[in-house]
PDB file of C-alpha atoms and ligand atoms in Angstrom:
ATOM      1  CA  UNK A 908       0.000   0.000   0.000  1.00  0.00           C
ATOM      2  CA  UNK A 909       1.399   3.770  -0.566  1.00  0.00           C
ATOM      3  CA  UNK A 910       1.079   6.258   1.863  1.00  0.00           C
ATOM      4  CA  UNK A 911      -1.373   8.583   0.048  1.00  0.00           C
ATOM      5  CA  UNK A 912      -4.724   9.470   1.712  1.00  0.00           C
ATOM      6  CA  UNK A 913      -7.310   7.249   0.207  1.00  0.00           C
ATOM      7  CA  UNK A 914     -10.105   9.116  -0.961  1.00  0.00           C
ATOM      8  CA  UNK A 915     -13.137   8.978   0.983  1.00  0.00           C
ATOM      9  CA  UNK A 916     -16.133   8.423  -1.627  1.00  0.00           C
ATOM     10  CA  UNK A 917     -19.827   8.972  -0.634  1.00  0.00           C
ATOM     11  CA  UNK A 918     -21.849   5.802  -0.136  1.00  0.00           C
ATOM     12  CA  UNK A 919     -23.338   4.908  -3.341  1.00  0.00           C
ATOM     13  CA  UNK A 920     -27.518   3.932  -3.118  1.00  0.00           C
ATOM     14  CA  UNK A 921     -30.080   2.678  -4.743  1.00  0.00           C
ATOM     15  CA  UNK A 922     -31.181   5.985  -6.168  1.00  0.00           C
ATOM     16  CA  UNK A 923     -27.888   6.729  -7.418  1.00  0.00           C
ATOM     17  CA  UNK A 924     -27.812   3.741  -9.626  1.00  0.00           C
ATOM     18  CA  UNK A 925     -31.352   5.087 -10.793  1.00  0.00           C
ATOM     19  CA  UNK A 926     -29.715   8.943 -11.388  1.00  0.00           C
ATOM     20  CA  UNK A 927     -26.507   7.075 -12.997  1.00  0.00           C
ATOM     21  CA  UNK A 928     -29.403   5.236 -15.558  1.00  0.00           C
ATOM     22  CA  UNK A 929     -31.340   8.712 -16.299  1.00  0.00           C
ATOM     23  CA  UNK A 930     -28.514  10.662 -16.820  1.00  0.00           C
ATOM     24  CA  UNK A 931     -27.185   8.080 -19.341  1.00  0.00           C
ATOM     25  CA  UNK A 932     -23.940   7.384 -17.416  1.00  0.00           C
ATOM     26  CA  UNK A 933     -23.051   3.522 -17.829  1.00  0.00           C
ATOM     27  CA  UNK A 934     -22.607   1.403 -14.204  1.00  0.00           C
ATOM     28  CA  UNK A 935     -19.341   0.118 -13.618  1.00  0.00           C
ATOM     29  CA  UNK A 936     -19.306  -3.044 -11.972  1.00  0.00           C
ATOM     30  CA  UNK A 937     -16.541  -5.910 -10.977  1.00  0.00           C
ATOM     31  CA  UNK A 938     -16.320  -9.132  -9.468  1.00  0.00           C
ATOM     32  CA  UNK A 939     -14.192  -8.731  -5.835  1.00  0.00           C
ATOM     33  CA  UNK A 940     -13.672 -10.958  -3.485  1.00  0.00           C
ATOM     34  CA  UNK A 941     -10.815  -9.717  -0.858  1.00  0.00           C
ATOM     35  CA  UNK A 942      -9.790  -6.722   1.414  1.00  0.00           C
ATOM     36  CA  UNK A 943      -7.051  -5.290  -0.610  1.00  0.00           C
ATOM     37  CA  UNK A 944      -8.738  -5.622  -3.850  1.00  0.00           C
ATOM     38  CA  UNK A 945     -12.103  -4.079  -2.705  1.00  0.00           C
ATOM     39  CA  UNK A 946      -9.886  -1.476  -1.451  1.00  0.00           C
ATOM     40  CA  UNK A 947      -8.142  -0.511  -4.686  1.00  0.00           C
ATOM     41  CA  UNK A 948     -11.676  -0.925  -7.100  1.00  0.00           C
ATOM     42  CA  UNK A 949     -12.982   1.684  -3.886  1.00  0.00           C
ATOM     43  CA  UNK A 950     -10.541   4.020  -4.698  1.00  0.00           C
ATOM     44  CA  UNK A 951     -10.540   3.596  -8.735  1.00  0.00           C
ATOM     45  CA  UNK A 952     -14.523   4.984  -8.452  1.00  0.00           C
ATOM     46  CA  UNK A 953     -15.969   1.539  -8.989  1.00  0.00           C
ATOM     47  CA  UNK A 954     -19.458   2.034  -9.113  1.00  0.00           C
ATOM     48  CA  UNK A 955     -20.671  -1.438  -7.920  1.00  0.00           C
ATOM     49  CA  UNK A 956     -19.045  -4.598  -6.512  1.00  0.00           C
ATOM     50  CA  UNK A 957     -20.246  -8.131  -7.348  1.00  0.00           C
ATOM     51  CA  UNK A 958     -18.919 -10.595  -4.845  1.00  0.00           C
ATOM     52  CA  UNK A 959     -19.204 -13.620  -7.210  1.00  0.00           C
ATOM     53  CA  UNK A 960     -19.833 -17.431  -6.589  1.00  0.00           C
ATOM     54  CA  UNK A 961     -17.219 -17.502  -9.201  1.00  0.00           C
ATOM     55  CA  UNK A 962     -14.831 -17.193  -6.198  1.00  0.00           C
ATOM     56  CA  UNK A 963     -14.809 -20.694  -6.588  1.00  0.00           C
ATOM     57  CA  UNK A 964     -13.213 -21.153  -9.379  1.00  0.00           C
ATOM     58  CA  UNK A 965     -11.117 -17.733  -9.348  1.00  0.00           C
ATOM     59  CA  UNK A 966      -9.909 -18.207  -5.580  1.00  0.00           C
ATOM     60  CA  UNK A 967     -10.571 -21.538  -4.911  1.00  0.00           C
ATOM     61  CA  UNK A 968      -9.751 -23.506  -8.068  1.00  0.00           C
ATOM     62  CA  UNK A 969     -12.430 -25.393  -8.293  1.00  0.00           C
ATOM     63  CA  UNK A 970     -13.759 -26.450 -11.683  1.00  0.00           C
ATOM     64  CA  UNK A 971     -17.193 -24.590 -11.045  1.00  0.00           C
ATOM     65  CA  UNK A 972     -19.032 -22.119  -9.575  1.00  0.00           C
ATOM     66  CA  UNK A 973     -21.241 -24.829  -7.613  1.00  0.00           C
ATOM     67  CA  UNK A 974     -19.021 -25.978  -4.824  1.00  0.00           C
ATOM     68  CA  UNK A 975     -19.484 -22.222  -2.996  1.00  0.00           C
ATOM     69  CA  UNK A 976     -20.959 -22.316   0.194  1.00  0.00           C
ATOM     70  CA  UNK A 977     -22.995 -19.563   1.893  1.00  0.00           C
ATOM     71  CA  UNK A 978     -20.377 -19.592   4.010  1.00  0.00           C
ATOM     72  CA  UNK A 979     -17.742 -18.985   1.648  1.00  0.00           C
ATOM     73  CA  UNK A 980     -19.616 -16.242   0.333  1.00  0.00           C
ATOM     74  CA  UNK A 981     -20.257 -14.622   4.075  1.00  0.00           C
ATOM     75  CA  UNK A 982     -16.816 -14.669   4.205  1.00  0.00           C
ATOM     76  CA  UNK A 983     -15.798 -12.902   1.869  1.00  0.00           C
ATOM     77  CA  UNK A 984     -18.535 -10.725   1.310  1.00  0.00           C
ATOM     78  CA  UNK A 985     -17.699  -9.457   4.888  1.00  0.00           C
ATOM     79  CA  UNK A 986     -13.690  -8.979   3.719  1.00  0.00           C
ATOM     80  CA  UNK A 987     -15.080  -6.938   0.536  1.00  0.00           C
ATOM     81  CA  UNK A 988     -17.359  -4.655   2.388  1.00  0.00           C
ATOM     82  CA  UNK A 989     -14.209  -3.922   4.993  1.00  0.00           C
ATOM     83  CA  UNK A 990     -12.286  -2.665   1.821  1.00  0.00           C
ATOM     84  CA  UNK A 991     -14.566  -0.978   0.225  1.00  0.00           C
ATOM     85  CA  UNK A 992     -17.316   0.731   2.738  1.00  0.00           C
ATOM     86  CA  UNK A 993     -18.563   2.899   0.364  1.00  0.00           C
ATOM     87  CA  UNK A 994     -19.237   0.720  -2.861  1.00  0.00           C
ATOM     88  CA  UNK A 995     -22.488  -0.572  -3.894  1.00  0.00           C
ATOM     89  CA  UNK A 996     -22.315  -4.130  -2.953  1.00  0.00           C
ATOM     90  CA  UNK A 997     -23.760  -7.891  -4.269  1.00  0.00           C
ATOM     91  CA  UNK A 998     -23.849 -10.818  -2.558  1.00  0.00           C
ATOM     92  CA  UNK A 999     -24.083 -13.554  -5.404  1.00  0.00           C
ATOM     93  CA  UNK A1000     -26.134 -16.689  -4.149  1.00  0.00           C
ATOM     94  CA  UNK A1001     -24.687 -19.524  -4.216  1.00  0.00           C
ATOM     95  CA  UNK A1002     -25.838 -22.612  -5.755  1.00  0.00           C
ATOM     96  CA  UNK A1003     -28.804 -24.431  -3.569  1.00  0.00           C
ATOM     97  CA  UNK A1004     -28.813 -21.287  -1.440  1.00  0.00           C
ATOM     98  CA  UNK A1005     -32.181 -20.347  -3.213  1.00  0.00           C
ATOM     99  CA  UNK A1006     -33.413 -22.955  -5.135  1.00  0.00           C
ATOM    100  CA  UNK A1007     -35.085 -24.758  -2.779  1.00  0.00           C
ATOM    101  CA  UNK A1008     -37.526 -22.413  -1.708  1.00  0.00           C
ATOM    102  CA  UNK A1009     -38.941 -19.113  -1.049  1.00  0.00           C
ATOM    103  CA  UNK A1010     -38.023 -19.304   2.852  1.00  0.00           C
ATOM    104  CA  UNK A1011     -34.435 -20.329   2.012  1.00  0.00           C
ATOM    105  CA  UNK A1012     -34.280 -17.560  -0.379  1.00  0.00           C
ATOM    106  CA  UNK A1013     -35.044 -15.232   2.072  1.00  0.00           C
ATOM    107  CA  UNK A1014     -33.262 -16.255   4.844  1.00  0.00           C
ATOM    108  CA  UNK A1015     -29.757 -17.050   2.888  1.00  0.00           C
ATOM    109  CA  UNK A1016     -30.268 -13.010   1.357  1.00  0.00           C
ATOM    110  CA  UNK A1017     -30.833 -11.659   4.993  1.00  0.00           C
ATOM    111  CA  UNK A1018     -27.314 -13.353   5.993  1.00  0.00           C
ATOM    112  CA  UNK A1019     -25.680 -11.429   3.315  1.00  0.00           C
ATOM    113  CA  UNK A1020     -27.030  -8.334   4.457  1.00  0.00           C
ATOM    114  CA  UNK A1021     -27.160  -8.703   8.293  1.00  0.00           C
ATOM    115  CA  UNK A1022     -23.736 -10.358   8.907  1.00  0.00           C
ATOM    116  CA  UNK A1023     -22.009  -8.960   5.666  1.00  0.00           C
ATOM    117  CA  UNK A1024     -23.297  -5.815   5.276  1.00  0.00           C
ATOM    118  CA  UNK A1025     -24.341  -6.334   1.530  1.00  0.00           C
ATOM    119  CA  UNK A1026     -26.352  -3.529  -0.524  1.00  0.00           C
ATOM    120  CA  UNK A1027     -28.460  -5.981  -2.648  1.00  0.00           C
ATOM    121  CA  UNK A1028     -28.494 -10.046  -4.030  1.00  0.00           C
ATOM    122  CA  UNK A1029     -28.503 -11.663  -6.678  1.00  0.00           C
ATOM    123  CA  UNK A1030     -29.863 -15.492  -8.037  1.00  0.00           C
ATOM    124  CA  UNK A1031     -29.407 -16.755 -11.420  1.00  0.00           C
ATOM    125  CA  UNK A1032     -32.651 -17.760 -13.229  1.00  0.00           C
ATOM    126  CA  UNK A1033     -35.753 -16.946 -15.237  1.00  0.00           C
ATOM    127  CA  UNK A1034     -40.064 -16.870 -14.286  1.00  0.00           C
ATOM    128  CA  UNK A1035     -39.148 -19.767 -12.442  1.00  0.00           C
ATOM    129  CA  UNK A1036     -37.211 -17.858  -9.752  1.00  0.00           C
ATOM    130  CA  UNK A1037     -40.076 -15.187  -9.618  1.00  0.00           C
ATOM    131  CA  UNK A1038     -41.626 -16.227  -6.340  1.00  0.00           C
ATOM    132  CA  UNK A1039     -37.704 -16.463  -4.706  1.00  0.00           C
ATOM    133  CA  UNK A1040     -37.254 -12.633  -6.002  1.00  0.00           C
ATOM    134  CA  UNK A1041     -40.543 -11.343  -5.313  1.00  0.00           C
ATOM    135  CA  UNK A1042     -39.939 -13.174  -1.494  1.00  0.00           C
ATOM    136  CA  UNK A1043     -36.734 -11.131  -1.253  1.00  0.00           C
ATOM    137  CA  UNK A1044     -37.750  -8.028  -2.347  1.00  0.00           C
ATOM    138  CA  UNK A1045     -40.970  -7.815  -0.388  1.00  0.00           C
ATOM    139  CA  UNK A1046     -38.394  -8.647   2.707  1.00  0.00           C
ATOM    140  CA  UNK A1047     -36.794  -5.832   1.739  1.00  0.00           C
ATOM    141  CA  UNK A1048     -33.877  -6.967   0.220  1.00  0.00           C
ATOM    142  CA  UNK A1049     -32.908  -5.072  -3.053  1.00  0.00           C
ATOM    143  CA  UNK A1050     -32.777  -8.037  -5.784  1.00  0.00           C
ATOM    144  CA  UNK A1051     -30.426  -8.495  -8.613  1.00  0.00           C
ATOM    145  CA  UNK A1052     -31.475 -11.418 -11.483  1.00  0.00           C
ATOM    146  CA  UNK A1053     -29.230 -12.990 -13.868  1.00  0.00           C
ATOM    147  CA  UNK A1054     -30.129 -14.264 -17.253  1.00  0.00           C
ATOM    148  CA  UNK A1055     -28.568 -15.899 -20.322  1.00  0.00           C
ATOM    149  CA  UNK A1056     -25.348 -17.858 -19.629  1.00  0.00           C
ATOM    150  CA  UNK A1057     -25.978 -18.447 -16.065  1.00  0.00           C
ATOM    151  CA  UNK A1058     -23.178 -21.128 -14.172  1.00  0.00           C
ATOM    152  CA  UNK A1059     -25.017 -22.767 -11.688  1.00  0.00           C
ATOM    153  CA  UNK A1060     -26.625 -24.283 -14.906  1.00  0.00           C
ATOM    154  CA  UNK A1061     -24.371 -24.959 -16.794  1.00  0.00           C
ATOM    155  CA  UNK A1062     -24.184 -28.505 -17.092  1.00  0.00           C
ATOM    156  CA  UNK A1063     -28.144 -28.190 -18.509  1.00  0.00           C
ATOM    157  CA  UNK A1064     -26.818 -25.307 -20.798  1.00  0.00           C
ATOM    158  CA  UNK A1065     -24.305 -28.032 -22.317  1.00  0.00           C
ATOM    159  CA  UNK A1066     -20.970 -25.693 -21.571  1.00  0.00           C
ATOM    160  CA  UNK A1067     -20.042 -21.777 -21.508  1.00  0.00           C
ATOM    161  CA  UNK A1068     -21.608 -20.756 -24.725  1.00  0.00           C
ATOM    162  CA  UNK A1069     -23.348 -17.770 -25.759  1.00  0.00           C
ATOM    163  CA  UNK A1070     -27.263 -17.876 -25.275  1.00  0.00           C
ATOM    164  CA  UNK A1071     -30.252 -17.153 -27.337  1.00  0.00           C
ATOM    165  CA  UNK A1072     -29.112 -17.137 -30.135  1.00  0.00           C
ATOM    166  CA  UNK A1073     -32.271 -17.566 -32.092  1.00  0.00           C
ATOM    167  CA  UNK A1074     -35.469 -16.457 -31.931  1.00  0.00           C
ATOM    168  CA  UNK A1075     -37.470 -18.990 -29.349  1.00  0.00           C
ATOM    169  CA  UNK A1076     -34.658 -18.979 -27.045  1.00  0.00           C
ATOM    170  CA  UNK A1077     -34.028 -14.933 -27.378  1.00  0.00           C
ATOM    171  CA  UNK A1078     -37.823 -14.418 -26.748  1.00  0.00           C
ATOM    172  CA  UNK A1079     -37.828 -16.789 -23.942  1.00  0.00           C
ATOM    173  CA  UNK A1080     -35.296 -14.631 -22.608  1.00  0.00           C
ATOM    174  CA  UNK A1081     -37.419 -11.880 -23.228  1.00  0.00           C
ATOM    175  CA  UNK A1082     -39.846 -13.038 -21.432  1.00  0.00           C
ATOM    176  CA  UNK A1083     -38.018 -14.077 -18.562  1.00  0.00           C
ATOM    177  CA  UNK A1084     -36.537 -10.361 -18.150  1.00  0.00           C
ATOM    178  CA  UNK A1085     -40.443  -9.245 -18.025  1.00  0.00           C
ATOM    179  CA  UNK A1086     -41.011 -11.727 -15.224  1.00  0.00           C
ATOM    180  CA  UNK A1087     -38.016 -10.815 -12.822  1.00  0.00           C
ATOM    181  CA  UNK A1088     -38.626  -7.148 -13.671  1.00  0.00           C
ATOM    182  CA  UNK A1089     -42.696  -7.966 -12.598  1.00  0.00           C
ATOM    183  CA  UNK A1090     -41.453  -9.737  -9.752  1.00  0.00           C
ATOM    184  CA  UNK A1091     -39.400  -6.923  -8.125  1.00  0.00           C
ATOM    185  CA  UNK A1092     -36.233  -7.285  -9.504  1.00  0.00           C
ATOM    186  CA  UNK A1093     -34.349  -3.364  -9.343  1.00  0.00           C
ATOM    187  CA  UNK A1094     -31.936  -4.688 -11.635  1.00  0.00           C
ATOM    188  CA  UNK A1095     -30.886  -8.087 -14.233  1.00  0.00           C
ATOM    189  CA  UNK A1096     -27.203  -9.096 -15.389  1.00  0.00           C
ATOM    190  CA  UNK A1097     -27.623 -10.349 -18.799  1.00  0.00           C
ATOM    191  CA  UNK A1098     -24.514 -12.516 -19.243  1.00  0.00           C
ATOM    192  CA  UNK A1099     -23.669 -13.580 -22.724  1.00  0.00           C
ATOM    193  CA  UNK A1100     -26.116 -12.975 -24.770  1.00  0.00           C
ATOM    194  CA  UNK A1101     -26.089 -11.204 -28.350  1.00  0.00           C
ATOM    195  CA  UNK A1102     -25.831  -7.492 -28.210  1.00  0.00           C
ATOM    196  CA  UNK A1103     -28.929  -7.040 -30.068  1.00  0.00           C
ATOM    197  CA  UNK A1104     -31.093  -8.634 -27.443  1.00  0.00           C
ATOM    198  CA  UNK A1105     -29.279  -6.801 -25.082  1.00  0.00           C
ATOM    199  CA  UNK A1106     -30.586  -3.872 -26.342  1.00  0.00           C
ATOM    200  CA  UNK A1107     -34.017  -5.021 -26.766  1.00  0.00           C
ATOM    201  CA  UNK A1108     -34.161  -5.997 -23.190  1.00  0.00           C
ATOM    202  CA  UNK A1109     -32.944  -2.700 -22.483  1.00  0.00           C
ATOM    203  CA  UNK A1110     -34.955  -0.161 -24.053  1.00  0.00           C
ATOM    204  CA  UNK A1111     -38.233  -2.464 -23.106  1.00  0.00           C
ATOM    205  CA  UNK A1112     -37.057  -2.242 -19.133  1.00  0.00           C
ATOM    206  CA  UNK A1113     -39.227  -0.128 -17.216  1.00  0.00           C
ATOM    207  CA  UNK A1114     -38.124   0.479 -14.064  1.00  0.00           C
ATOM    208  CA  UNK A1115     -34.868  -2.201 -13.817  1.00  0.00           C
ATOM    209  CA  UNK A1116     -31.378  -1.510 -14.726  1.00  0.00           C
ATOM    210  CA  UNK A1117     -30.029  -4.131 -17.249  1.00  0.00           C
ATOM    211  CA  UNK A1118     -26.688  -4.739 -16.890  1.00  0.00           C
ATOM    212  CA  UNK A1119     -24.424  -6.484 -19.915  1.00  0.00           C
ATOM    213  CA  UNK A1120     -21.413  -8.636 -19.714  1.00  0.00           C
ATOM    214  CA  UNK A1121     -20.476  -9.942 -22.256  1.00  0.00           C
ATOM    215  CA  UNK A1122     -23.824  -9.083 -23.928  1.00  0.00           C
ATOM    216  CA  UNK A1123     -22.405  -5.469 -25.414  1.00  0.00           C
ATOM    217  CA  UNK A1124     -22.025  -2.349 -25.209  1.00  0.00           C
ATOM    218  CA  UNK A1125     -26.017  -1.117 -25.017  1.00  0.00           C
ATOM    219  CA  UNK A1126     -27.213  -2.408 -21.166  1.00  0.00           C
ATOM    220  CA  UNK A1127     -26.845   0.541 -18.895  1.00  0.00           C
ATOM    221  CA  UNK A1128     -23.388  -0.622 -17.813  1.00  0.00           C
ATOM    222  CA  UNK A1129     -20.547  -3.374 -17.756  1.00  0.00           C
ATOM    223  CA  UNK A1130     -19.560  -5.948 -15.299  1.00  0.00           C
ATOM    224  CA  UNK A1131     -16.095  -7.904 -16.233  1.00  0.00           C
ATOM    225  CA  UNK A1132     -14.354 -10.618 -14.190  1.00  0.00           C
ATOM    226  CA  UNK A1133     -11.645  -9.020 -11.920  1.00  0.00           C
ATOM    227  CA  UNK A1134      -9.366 -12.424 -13.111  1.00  0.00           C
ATOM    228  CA  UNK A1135     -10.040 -12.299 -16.140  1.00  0.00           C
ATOM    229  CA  UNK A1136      -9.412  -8.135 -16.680  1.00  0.00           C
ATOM    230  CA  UNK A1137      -6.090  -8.308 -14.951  1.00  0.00           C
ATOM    231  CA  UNK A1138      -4.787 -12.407 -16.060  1.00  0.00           C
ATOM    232  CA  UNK A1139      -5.019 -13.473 -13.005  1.00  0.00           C
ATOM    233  CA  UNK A1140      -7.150 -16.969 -13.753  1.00  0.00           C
ATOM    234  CA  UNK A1141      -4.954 -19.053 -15.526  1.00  0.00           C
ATOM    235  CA  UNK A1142      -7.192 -21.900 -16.525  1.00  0.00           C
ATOM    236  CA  UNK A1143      -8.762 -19.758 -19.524  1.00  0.00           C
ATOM    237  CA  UNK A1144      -9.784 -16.364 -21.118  1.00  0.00           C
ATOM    238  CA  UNK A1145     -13.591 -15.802 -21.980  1.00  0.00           C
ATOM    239  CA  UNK A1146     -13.330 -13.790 -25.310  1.00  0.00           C
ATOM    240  CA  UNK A1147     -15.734 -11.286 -23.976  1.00  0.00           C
ATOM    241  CA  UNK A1148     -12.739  -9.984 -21.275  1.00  0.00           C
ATOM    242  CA  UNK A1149     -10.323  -7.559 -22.199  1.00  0.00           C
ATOM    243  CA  UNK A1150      -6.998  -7.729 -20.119  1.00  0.00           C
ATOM    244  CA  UNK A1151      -6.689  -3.811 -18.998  1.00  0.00           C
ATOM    245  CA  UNK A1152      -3.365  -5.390 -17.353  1.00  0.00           C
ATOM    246  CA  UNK A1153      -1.012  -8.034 -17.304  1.00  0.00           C
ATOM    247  CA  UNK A1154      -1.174  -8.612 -13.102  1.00  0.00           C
ATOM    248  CA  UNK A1155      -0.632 -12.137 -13.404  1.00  0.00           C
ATOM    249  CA  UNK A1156       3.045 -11.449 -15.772  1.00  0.00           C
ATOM    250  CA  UNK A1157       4.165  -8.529 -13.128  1.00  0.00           C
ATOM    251  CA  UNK A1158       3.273 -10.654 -10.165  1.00  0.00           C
ATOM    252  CA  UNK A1159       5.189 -14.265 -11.867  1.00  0.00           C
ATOM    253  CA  UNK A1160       7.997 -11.634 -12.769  1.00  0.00           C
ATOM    254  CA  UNK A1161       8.298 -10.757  -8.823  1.00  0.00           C
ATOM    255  CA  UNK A1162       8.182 -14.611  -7.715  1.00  0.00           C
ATOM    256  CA  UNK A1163      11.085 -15.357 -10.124  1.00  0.00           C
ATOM    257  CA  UNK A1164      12.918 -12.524  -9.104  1.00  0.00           C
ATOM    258  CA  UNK A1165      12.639 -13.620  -5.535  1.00  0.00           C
ATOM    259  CA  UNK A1166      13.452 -17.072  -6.791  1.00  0.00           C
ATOM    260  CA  UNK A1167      16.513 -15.697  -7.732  1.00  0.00           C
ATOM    261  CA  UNK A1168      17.780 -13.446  -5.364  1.00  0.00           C
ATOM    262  CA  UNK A1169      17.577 -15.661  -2.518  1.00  0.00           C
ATOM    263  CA  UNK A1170      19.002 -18.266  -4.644  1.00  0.00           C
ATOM    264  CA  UNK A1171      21.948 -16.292  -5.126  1.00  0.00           C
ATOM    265  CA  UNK A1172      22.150 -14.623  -1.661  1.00  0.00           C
ATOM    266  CA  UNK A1173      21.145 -10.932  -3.035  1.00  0.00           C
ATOM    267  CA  UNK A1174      18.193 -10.886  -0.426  1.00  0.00           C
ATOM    268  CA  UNK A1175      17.746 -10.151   2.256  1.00  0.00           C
ATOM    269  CA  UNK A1176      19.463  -6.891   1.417  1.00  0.00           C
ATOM    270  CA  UNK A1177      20.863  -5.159   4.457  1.00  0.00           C
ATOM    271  CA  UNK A1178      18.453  -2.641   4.678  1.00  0.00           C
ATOM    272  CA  UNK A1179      15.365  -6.100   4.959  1.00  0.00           C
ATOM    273  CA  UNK A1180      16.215  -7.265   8.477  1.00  0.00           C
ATOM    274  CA  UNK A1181      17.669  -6.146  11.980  1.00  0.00           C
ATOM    275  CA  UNK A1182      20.738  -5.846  13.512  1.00  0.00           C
ATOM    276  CA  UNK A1183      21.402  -5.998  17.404  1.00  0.00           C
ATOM    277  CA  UNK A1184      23.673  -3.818  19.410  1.00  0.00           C
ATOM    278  CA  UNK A1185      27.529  -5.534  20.083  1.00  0.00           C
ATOM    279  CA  UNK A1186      27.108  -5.456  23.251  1.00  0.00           C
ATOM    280  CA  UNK A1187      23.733  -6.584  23.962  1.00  0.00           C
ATOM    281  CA  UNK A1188      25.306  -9.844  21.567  1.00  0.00           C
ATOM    282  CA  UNK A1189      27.996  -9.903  23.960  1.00  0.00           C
ATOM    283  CA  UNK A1190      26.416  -9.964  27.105  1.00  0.00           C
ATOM    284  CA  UNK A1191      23.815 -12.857  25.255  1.00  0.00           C
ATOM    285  CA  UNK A1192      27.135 -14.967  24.405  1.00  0.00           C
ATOM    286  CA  UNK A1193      27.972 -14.808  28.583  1.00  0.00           C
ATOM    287  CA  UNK A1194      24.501 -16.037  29.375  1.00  0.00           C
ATOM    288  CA  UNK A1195      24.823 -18.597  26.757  1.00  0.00           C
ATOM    289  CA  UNK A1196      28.007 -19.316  29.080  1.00  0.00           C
TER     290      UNK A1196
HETATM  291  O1  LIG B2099     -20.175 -15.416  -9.818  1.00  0.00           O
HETATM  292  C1  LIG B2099     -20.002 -14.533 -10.645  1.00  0.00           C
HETATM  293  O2  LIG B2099     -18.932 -13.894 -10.729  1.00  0.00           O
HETATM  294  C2  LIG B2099     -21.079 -14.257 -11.562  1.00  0.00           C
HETATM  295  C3  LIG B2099     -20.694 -13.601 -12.833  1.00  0.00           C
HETATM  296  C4  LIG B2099     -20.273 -14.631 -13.810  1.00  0.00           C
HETATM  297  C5  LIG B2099     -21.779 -12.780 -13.337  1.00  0.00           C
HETATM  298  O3  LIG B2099     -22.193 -14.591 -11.324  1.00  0.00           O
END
């Protein structure tokens, strides 16, 4: 960390997102899922912060986004909100968290907000999660939905493809935005889906924010992958990221160096430890006798 001031930003709400839609300024929006990084996407002026069952596969390594728990998510969720106290924030539900039903739904969204101090939720799903949002919301938890290529499913979705692609499965899409905007949803992610329907989805929104990633440029902002915007996932690069920085190459650069210098007895340099006065070693070597 540097020793400048960090600058103080003024919590972001609900009705700023709204503003930030009628004034046709696009939402920024990232995946986070530690202290240090919430920190830094804080003091960069990121608008909202999506703490992601992808942390599964990004931090964890697993294969999925299905092995998060709702403790995982706590967890983290908790560490984000401690970097970054004055970002919009998103607790994603994890897999089984919801589905089940309405009470479960509620009760797993309250956690994220009571013991992690989350702004809002979101669940992944179409009409069929309309009770589980409506639940939420009328609890008074602000609800996020997520549409198109959506991970918890996608073993049913046959892989991490782009969705509705033609015209039954881009209306049923549609349709599905209609029903989580009915059921109270303030806002939907559409991941992945072609940039036309995007837009349709968009301009046909009444009172819900649509939010694109991978989907294009015409939602009324952009949510990216922190791994993937930085190469910091190493398994594989969705084409819809765009690597604003090589983190991963700077950080693999450091690890080598450090590789090397200790290797070859350049580090610890003498100003990266402590010495101890001669004779406070002397009078240790007589009680050493
Ligand atoms: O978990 C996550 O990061 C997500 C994104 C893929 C939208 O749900």
């Amino acid at each position: 960390m540097t020793d400048q001031k960090p600058e103080v930003k003024k919590k972001l709400t609900l009705p700023d997102l709204f503003k930030k839609v009628a004034d046709g300024t696009p939402i920024t929006w990232l995946t986070c899922y530690d202290y240090p990084t919430a920190y830094l996407q804080e003091q960069a002026g990121i608008d909202m912060i999506l703490v992601g069952d992808s942390l599964a596969m990004t931090m964890l390594g697993f294969e999925s986004t299905l092995p998060a728990t709702m403790d995982d998510m706590i967890r983290h969720s908790a560490a984000v909100r401690r970097g970054a106290p004055n970002t919009f924030i998103i607790g994603d539900m994890p897999y089984m968290s919801y589905q089940p039903s309405v009470e479960t739904a509620i009760r797993n969204a309250g956690r994220f907000m009571a013991e992690a101090g989350c702004d809002a939720i979101k669940l992944e799903g179409g009409v069929e999660m309309a009770d589980k949002i409506s639940g939420i919301a009328a609890a008074g938890i602000p609800a996020i939905g997520h549409l198109g290529l959506t991970p918890q499913s996608v073993s049913a979705l046959g892989g991490y493809k782009v969705q509705g692609k033609n015209a039954a499965l881009a209306k049923k899409i549609v349709d599905n935005a209609k029903a989580l905007e009915e059921a109270g949803a303030f806002m939907i992610l559409l991941e992945m889906v072609p940039d036309r329907l995007c837009k349709l989805i968009t301009e046909r929104a009444k009172n819900c924010i649509i939010m694109s990633l991978g989907s294009g440029p015409h939602g009324h902002g952009q949510l990216l992958i922190y791994h993937d915007m930085f190469g910091l996932y190493p398994r594989f690069k969705p084409k819809m990221a765009k690597v604003f920085g090589n983190a991963g190459e700077v950080i693999l650069n450091g690890l080598k160096g450090y590789v090397a210098e200790v290797t070859t007895k350049t580090f610890p340099a003498r100003e990266n430890y402590f010495t101890m006065k001669d004779d406070e070693y002397n009078e240790l070597m007589d009680l050493l006798g």
